XYZ file of C-alpha atoms in Angstrom:
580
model
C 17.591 -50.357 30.159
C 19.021 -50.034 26.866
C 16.524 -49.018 23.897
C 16.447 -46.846 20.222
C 14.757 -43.804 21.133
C 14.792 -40.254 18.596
C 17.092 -37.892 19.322
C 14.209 -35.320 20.551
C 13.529 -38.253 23.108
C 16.750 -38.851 24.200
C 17.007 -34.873 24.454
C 13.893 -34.494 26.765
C 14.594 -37.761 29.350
C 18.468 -35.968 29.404
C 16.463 -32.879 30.411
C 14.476 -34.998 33.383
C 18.038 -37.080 34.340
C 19.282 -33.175 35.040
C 16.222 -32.546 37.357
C 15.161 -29.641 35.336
C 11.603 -28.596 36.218
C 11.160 -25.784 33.832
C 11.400 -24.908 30.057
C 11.085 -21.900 29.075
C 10.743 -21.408 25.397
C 8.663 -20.700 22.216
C 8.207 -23.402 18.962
C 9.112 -23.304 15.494
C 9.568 -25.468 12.747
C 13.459 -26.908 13.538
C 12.460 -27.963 16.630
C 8.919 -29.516 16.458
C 9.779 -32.619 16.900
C 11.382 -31.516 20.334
C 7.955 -30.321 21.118
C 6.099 -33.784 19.873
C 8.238 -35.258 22.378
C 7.272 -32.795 25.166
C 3.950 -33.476 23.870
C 2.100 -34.702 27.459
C 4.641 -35.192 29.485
C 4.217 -34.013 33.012
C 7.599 -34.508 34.369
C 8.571 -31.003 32.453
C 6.750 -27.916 32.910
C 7.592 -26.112 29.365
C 6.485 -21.713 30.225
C 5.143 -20.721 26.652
C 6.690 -17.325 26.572
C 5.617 -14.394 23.589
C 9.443 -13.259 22.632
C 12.086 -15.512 22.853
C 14.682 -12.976 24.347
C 12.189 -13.341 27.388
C 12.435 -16.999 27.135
C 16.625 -16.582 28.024
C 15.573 -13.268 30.401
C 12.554 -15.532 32.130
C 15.271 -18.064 32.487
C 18.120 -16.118 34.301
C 15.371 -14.691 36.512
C 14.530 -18.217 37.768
C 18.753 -19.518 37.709
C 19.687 -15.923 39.509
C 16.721 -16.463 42.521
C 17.185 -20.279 42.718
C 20.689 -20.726 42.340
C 19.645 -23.552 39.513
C 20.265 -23.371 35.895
C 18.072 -21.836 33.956
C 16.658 -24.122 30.464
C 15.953 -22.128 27.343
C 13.979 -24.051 24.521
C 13.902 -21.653 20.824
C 13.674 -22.451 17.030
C 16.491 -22.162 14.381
C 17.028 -18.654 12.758
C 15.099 -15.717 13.936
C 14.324 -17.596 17.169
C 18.013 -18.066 17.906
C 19.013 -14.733 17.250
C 16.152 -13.501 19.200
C 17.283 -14.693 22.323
C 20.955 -14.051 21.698
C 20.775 -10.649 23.879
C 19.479 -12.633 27.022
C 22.411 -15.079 26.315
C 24.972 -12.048 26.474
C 23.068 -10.743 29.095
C 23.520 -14.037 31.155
C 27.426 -14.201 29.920
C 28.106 -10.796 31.186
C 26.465 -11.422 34.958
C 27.891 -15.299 35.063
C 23.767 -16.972 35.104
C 24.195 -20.550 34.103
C 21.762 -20.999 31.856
C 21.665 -24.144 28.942
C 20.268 -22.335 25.506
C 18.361 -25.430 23.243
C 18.179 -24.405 19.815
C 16.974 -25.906 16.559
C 18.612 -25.672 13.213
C 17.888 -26.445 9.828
C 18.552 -30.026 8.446
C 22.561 -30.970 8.727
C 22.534 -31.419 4.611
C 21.069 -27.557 4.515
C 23.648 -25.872 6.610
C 25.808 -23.258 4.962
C 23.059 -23.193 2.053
C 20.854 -20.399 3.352
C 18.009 -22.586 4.398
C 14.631 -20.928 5.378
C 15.091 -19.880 8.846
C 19.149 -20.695 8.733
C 21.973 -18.923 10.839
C 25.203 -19.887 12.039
C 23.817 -19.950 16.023
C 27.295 -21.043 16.973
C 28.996 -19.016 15.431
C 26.905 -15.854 16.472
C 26.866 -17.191 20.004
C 30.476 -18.431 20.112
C 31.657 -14.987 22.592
C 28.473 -14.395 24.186
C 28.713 -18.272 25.513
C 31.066 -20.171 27.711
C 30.690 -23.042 25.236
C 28.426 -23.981 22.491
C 27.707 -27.123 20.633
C 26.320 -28.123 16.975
C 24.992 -31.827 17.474
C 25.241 -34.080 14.671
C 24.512 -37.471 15.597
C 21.767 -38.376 18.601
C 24.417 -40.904 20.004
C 25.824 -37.613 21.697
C 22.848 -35.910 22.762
C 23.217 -37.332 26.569
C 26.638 -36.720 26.968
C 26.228 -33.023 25.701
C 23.132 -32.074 27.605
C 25.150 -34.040 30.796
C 28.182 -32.154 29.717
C 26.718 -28.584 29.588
C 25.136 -28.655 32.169
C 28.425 -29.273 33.882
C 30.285 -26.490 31.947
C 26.801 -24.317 32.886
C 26.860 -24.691 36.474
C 30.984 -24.973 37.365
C 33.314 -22.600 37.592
C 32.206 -19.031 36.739
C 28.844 -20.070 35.917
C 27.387 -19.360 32.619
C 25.001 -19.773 29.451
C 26.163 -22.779 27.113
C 24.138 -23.515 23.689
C 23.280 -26.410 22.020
C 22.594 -26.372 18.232
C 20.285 -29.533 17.321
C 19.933 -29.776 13.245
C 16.178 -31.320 12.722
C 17.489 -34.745 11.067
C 19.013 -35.420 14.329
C 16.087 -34.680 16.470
C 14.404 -37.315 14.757
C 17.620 -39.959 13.590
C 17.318 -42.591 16.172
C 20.282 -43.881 18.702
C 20.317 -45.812 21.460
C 19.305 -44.447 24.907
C 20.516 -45.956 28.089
C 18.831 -44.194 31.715
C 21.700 -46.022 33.682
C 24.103 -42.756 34.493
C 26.471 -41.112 32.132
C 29.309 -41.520 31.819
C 30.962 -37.691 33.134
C 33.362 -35.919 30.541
C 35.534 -33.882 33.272
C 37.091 -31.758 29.916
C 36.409 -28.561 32.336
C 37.955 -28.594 36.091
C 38.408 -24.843 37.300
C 40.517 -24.437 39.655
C 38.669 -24.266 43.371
C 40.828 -23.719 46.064
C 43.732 -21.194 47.268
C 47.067 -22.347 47.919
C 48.346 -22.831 51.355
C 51.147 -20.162 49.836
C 48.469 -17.985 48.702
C 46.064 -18.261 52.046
C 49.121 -17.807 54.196
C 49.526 -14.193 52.445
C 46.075 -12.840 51.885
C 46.413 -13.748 56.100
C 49.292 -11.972 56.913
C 48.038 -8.927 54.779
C 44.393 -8.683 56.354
C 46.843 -9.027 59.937
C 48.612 -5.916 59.279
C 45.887 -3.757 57.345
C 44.943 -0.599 59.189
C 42.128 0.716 56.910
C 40.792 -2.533 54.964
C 37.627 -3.053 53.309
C 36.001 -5.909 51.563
C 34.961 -5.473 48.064
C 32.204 -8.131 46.841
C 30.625 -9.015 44.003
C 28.033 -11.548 42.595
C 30.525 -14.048 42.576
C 29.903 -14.317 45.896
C 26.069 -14.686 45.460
C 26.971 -17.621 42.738
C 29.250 -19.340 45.157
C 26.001 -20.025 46.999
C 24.485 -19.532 50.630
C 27.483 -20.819 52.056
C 29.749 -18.206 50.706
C 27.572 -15.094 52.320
C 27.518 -16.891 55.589
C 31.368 -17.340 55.553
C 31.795 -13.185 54.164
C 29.626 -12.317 57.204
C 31.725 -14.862 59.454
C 35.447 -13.301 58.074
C 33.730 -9.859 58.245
C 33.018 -10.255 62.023
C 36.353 -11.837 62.712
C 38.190 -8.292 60.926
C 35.444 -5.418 61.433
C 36.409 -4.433 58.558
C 33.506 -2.291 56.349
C 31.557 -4.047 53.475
C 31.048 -2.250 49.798
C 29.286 -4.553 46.545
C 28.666 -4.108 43.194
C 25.727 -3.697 41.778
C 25.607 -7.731 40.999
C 26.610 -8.179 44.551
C 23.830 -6.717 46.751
C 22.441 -8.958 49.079
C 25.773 -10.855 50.011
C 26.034 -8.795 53.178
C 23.311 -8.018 55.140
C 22.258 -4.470 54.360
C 21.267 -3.098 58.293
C 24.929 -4.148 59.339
C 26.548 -1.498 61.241
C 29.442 -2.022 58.726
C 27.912 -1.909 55.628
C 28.596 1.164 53.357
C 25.950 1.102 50.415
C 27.034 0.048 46.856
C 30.153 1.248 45.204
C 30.631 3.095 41.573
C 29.089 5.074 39.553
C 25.892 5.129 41.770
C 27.644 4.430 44.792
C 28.004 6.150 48.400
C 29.875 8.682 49.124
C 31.163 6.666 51.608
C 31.835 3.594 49.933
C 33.574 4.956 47.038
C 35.708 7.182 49.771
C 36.925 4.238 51.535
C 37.701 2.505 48.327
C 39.740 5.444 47.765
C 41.598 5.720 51.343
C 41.792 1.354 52.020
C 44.965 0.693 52.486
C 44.068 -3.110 51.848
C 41.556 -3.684 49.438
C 39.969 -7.380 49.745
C 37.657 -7.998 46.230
C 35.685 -11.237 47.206
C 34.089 -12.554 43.655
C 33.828 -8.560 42.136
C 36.051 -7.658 38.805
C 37.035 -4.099 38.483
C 34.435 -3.313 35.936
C 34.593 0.260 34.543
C 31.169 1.326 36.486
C 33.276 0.671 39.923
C 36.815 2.349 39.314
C 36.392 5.283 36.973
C 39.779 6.317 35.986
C 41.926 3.597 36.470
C 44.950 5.604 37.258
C 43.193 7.141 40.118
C 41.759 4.480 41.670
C 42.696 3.094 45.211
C 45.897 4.460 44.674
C 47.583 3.732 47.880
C 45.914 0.118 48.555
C 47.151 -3.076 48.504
C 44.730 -5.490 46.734
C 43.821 -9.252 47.223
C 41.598 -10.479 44.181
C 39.736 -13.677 45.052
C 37.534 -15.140 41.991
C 37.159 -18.333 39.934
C 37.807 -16.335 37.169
C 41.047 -16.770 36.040
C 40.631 -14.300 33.147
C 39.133 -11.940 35.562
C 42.379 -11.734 37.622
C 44.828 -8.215 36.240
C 42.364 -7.481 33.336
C 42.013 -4.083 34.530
C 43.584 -3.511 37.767
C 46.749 -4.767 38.855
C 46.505 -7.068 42.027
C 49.116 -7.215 44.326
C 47.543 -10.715 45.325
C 45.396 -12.685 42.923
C 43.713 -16.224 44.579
C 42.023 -18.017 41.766
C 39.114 -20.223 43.431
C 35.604 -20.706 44.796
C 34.771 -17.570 46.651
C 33.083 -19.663 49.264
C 36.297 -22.169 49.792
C 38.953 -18.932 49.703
C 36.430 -17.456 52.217
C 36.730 -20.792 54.184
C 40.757 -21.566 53.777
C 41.421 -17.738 55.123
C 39.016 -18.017 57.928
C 40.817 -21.909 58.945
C 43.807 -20.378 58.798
C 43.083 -17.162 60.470
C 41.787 -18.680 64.015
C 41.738 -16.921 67.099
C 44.490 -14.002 65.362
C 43.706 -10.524 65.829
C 44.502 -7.912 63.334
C 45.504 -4.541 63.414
C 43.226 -1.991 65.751
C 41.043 -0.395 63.053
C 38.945 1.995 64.533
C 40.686 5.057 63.608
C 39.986 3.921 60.248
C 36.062 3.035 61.460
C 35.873 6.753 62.520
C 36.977 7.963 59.207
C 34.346 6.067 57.810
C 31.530 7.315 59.709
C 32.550 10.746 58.904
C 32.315 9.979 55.270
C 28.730 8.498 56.259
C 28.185 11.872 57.445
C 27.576 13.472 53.717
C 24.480 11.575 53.974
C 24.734 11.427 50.500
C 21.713 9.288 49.702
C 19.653 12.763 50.828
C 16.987 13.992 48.244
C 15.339 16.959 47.561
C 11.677 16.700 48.167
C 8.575 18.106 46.161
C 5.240 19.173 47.313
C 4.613 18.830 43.491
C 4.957 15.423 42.793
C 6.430 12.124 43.933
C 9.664 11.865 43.771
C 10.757 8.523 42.496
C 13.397 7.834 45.480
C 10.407 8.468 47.889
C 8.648 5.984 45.791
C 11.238 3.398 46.168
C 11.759 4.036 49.581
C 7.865 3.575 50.462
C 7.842 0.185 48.766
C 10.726 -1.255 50.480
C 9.532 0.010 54.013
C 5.911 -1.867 52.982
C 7.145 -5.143 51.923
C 10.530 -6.030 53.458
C 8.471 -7.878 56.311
C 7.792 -10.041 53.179
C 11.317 -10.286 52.016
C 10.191 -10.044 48.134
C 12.244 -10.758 45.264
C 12.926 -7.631 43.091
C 13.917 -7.493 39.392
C 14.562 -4.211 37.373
C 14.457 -2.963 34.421
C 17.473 -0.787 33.069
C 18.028 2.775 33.596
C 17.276 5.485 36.323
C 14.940 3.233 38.409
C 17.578 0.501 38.440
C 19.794 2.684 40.179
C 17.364 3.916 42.709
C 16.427 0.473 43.452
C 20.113 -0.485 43.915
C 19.934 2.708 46.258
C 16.801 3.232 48.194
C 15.406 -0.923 48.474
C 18.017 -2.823 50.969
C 18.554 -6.368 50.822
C 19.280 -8.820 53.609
C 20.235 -11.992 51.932
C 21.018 -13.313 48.196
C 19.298 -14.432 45.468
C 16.610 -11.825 46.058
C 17.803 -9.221 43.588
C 17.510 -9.549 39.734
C 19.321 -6.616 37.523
C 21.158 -6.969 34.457
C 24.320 -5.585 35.369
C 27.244 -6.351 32.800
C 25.200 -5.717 29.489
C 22.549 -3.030 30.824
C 19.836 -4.296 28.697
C 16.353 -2.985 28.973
C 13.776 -5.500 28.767
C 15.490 -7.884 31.593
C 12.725 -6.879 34.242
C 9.342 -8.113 33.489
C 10.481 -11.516 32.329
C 13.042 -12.440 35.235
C 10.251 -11.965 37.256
C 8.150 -14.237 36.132
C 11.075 -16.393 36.015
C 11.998 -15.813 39.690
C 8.377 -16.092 40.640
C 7.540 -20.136 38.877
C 10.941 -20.786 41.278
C 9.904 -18.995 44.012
C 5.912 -19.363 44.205
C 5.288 -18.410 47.796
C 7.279 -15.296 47.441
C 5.996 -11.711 46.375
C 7.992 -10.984 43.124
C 8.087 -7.156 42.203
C 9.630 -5.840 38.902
C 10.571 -2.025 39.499
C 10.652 -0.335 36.100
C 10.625 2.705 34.033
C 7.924 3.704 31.666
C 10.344 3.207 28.341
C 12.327 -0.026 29.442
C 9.035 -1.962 30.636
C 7.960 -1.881 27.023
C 10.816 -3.181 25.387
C 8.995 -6.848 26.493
C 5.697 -6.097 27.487
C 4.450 -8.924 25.533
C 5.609 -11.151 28.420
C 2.159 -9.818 30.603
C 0.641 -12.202 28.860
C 2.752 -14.791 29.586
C 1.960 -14.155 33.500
C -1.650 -14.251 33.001
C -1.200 -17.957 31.071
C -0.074 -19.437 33.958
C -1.374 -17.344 36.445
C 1.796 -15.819 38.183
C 0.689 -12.946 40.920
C 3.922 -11.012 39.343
C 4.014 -7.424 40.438
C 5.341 -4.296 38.215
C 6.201 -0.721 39.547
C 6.556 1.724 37.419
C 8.279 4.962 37.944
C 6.388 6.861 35.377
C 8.835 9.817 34.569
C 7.797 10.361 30.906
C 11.144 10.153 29.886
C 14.078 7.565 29.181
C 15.353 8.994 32.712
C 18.804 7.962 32.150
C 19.298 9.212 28.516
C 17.832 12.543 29.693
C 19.918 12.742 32.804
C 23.487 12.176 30.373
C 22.086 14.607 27.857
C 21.191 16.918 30.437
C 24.716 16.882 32.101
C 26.772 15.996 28.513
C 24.774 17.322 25.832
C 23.725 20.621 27.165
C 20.016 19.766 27.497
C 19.810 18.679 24.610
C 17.489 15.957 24.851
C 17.478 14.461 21.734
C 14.600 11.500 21.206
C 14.760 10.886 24.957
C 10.921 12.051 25.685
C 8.605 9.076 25.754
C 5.189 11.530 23.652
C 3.287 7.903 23.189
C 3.028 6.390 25.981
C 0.751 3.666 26.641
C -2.148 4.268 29.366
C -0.717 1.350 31.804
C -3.421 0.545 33.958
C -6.065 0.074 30.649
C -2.852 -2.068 29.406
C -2.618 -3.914 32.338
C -6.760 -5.040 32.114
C -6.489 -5.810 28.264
C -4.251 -8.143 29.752
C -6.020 -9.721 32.630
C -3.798 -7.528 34.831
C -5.209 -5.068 37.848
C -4.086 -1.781 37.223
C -3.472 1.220 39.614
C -2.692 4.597 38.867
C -0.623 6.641 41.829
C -0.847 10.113 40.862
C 0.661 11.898 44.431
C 2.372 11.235 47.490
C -1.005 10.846 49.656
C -2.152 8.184 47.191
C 1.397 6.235 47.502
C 1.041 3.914 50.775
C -2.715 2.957 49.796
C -1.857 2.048 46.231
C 1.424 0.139 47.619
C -0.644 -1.829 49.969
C -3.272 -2.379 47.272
C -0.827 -4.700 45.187
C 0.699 -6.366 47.633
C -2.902 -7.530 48.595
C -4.377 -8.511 45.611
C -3.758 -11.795 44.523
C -2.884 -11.584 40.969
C -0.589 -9.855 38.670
C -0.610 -5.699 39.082
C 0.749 -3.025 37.497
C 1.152 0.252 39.664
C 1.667 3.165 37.375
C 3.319 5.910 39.739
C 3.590 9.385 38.568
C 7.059 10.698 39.690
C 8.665 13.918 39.346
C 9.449 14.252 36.210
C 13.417 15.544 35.646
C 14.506 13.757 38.106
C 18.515 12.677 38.500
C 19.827 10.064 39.905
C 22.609 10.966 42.395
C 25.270 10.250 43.611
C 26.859 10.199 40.300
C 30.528 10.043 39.244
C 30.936 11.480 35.596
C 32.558 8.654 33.347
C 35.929 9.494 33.120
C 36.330 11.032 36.590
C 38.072 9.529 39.289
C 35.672 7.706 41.996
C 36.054 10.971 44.535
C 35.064 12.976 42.011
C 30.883 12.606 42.475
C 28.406 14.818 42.048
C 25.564 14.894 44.958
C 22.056 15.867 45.326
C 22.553 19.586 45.288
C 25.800 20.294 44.094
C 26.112 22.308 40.336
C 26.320 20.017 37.900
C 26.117 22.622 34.716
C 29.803 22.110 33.222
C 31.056 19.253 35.334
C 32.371 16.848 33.042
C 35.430 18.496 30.819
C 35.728 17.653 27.336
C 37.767 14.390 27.766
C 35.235 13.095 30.160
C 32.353 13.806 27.836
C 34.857 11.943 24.833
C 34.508 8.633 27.341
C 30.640 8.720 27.093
């Protein structure tokens, strides 16, 4: 049927045609009439959110956990640029997310109308695409269009600038089904050229190792179940990324722990000593290699990602396959059949002497918690549960990464690319409207949990039983750590002397609090949130200079890591410390 509907109408029924089921956003003046049209109906759930950066951050949370796109709703100006660090955030860790902003009437752009700014061009490199709508007619075939661009490929936020006037011009609105633009086709599959190769050099690899990444986790379900199914076929051990956990089972025999900067010993070593390095969806980021001209030295490498800009950008491949992780995955394992490769158990044993460092050991304290105990204790209570976990950034993020093991995707939240504090709180509550059956548990630090504690309210609206742990070190634990090993101790503005008392915080906002003050205290107060049904905050008292280790310096080559107990006064010389 074929009738003149407003441009805010045709936007919302586009919304319904996409099968979105949430909205998470916050009004303002450019885009009331969007909201009049929301006005009532039921077929959208809009999630009223108190900062609209944790509108975009609520947003990845649910498009990271459900493997759907996230839908951000914001006013013109200050609400746009508000919710430009989730969008960057989102870019950097490939979350598909479509950004809805309002903007000032189309005959007031350019003349500093109230609430202006050029959202397109502030989000044009923090966006895989953006638009600036100008006649209704087009709404449908944008909104069909970016959700396409959104959702394909390397997935991604796209924005979509909607002047007033045109939210409420009127065009013509047909629910038969668009009519597809295919202006983006990425490239999917391997050639039989390529295939045959990465083949041939898995066959003849004596000390390989697969590399993944969260391109493997946005590929879908079927991509981890193919990884697992090539991994079984080679033997070969499994290392991710930090956007990567959960794409290989973490109790597997061959599984070494997370690579990089917080990596294992283990991992980074076989990075190091592979003589065939396979990177499934990953991209050499800067946190994984260290000095480039010391990394992997002696490896071939195979670079698998739908990425084409991701291929060479920082280290030279000897094979790059530009496609869908989960149809590369599925061409090489075709092709590879009943083959057996080279006998790799030499290499296997060289491995499990690395493994021998055991270089996830901590000291412990009859003194105090100490925050990896903490994280340990919480996974060993809930992973009968299998929770979803978000972080915050910063020390706690990496013990997290370290200490809480994950079995499958889609069940770890982290901003990874743009390292932006903040993410935590709000992805949860994200992950936890897509996932309502499922206990959803932000860890945090005591600084980075404030940067949107606004958003508790937002849980307590629509009564989300979100969980938040804090590792309460009094410090930013990160800063400190770099100052302490950089800067000489000199921990300049990196003691948190205000903060809030979290468990009075948590009841001004409907919240239950509890307060875990020593390691007697830490099961009972564990199993206390998990059974309460409602939103908790757990305010545990850790140790309080804690570092995070294993740690390579930036600037050092990925061997050269610093482990719990080694001396770490003077380790990084004075080009290192130039790098930080």
């Amino acid at each position: 049927m074929t009738e003149e509907r407003s441009g805010a109408n045709i936007l919302v029924e586009s919304l319904v045609k996409q099968g979105v089921e949430f909205v998470f956003g916050y009004p303002g003046g450019a885009v009331l009439p969007i909201y009049d049209a929301l006005f009532g109906d039921e077929r959208l759930r809009h999630i009223l959110v108190r900062h609209e950066a944790g509108a975009a951050h609520a947003a990845e949370g649910y498009a990271r956990s459900t493997g759907k796109p996230g839908v951000v709703l914001v006013t013109s100006g200050p609400g746009a640029t508000n919710a430009i660090t989730g969008i960057a955030d989102a870019f950097m860790d490939s979350i598909p997310l479509v950004v809805i902003t309002g903007q000032v009437p189309t005959a007031l752009i350019g003349s500093d109308a109230f609430q202006e700014a050029d959202t397109v061009g502030i989000s044009r490199h923090c966006t895989k695409h953006n638009y600036l709508v100008k006649d209704p007619a087009e709404l449908a075939g944008i909104i069909d269009e970016a959700f396409q661009i959104a959702t394909s490929g390397r997935p991604g936020p796209v924005l979509i600038d909607i002047p007033k006037d045109v939210q409420i011009a009127s065009a013509l609105w047909n629910d038969a089904p668009a009519q597809r633009r295919q202006r983006y086709s990425p490239r999917t599959e391997g050639t039989a050229d390529e295939i045959a190769q990465a083949v041939e050099m898995i066959a003849r690899a004596k000390a390989p190792v697969f590399y993944t990444g969260g391109g493997v986790i946005n590929s879908g379900p079927r991509a981890t179940a193919l990884l697992r199914a090539l991994q079984e076929k080679i033997g070969a051990p499994v290392t991710s990324t930090l956007m990567g956990l959960g794409a290989f089972p973490a109790d597997h025999a061959d599984w070494l722990g997370m690579l990089g900067m917080h990596g294992t010993y283990e991992a980074n070593f076989a990075m190091n000593q592979a003589d065939l390095i396979v990177c499934v969806g990953a991209r050499f980021d800067d946190r994984v290699t260290g000095r480039l001209d010391a990394f992997a030295p002696n490896s071939e490498k195979i670079h698998i990602d739908i990425d084409r800009a991701s291929i060479n950008k920082t280290v030279r491949v000897d094979l790059p396959i530009i496609g869908d992780c989960a149809t590369v995955l599925d061409q090489i394992l075709t092709l590879w059949g009943d083959r057996k490769g080279q006998d790799i158990s030499a290499w296997k044993t060289r491995v499990e002497g690395w493994r021998e460092k055991k270089s996830l050991s901590f000291p412990l304290s009859d003194k105090a918690i100490m925050p990896q105990l903490a994280v340990q204790r919480l996974f060993e209570l809930t992973k009968d549960k299998d929770p979803v976990i978000s972080t915050e950034v910063g020390q706690h993020q990496m013990w997290a990464a370290q200490y809480f093991h994950f079995f499958g995707p889609n069940k770890w939240l982290t901003s990874g690319g743009l390292g932006t504090m903040g993410y935590g709180l709000p992805a949860a509550i994200g992950a936890q409207l897509g996932n309502p059956d499922s206990l959803v548990i932000d860890i945090a630090g005591d600084a980075s949990i404030q940067m949107n504690i606004q958003e508790l309210g937002t849980a307590t609206q629509y009564r989300l039983p979100v969980k938040i742990f804090i590792l309460n070190n009094e410090w930013m634990g990160m800063v400190r750590q770099w100052q302490e090993l950089t800067y000489e101790s000199r921990f300049s503005q990196s003691y948190s002397e205000s903060l809030p008392d979290f468990v009075k915080l948590a009841e001004a906002y409907g919240w239950k609090g509890i307060r875990i003050e020593n390691e007697s205290q830490l099961d009972a107060g564990i199993q206390e949130m998990i059974d309460y049904d409602g939103p908790v905050i757990v305010d545990c008292l850790v140790a309080k200079e804690s570092n995070c280790f294993p740690m390579i310096p930036s600037g050092a080559a990925h061997t050269e890591m610093i482990l719990y107990g080694d001396t770490v006064a003077g380790t990084m010389d004075d080009e290192a410390k130039a790098l930080v």
